[in-house]
Amino acid sequence: DIQMTQSPSSLSASVGDRVTITCRASQSISTYLNWYQQKPGRAPKLLIYTASGLHSGVPSRFSGSGSGTDFSLTISSLQPEDFATYYCQQSLNSPRSFGQGTKVEIK
Amino acid sequence: QVTLKESGPVLVKPTETLTLTCTVSGFSLSNDRMGVSWIRQPPGKALEWLAHFFSNDEKSYRTSLKSRLTISKDTSKSQVVLIMTNMDPVDTATYYCAREVGISWGDAFDIWGQGTMVTVSS
């Protein structure tokens, strides 16, 4: 099974900051990597698919990059509504797997 | 409009069997490159993928829970059912179903249900 590891587990940032979250796969997954945002008490929402594709309706301040085993999600200018937990997920094969999450908090 | 809605018991006792139903609307379970996954989240913890039923009738399960899980679908009722046996308090979680769809050359969970909280306690 493919293991997904995110770093950091949490971070504090201010509105307007540039924020980068990383995700590492235990084996190469090409670009079969998705990113989700989850706010407390809510279901996750898809942000990025196949490593760098911006899902419909997602603001352009979100971007994804990477291939193979190393990936990143960047928020170019953090907005108040971006404080949430972010998860990466591999879709190369089954069983599917998620990272442990990165909580973005207000500094 | 595409929606998914989970239903099932709020409370189950240890050793009992949990049956959860995901009722979908706005798409067909027989559509190409489309399926439904079950994903859970224990309180304060990360998302855990459990199982999926894909359009080509492929089924897959979380390795550590494979012996306890069964997923099935009823296309005519637009439902995907997850059965988990021998429930334990550590299985207390919010259980989500999500549509998995082919996007570009990959697959992603693009639409999620609201989730249903299941507590395992005697």
mmCIF file of C-alpha atoms in Angstrom, chain A residues 1-4 23 25-29 31-36 71 87-99, chain B residues 49 100 107-109:
data_model
loop_
_atom_site.group_PDB
_atom_site.id
_atom_site.type_symbol
_atom_site.label_atom_id
_atom_site.label_comp_id
_atom_site.label_asym_id
_atom_site.label_seq_id
_atom_site.Cartn_x
_atom_site.Cartn_y
_atom_site.Cartn_z
ATOM 1 C CA ASP A 1 0.000 0.000 0.000
ATOM 2 C CA ILE A 2 1.142 3.557 -0.695
ATOM 3 C CA GLN A 3 1.766 5.731 2.363
ATOM 4 C CA MET A 4 1.336 9.499 2.149
ATOM 5 C CA CYS A 23 3.317 15.717 0.630
ATOM 6 C CA ALA A 25 4.494 9.326 -1.309
ATOM 7 C CA SER A 26 6.188 6.088 -0.242
ATOM 8 C CA GLN A 27 6.643 5.164 -3.914
ATOM 9 C CA SER A 28 6.355 6.977 -7.217
ATOM 10 C CA ILE A 29 2.790 7.962 -8.063
ATOM 11 C CA THR A 31 1.098 12.922 -10.869
ATOM 12 C CA TYR A 32 -1.805 10.929 -9.421
ATOM 13 C CA LEU A 33 -2.077 13.275 -6.469
ATOM 14 C CA ASN A 34 -5.052 15.310 -5.272
ATOM 15 C CA TRP A 35 -5.424 18.000 -2.602
ATOM 16 C CA TYR A 36 -8.479 18.688 -0.431
ATOM 17 C CA PHE A 71 4.437 17.266 -4.125
ATOM 18 C CA TYR A 87 -5.054 16.689 2.863
ATOM 19 C CA CYS A 88 -3.216 15.079 -0.006
ATOM 20 C CA GLN A 89 -4.493 11.810 -1.525
ATOM 21 C CA GLN A 90 -3.038 9.421 -4.065
ATOM 22 C CA SER A 91 -5.152 7.956 -6.860
ATOM 23 C CA LEU A 92 -2.533 5.865 -8.643
ATOM 24 C CA ASN A 93 -3.934 2.618 -7.360
ATOM 25 C CA SER A 94 -6.131 0.960 -4.767
ATOM 26 C CA PRO A 95 -6.303 1.050 -1.858
ATOM 27 C CA ARG A 96 -6.506 4.826 -1.999
ATOM 28 C CA SER A 97 -4.729 6.727 0.779
ATOM 29 C CA PHE A 98 -4.638 10.181 2.357
ATOM 30 C CA GLY A 99 -1.925 12.090 4.141
ATOM 31 C CA TRP B 49 -10.228 5.740 2.949
ATOM 32 C CA GLU B 100 -14.887 9.370 -7.364
ATOM 33 C CA ASP B 107 -9.472 10.123 -10.390
ATOM 34 C CA ALA B 108 -10.581 12.364 -7.525
ATOM 35 C CA PHE B 109 -13.332 12.738 -4.959
#
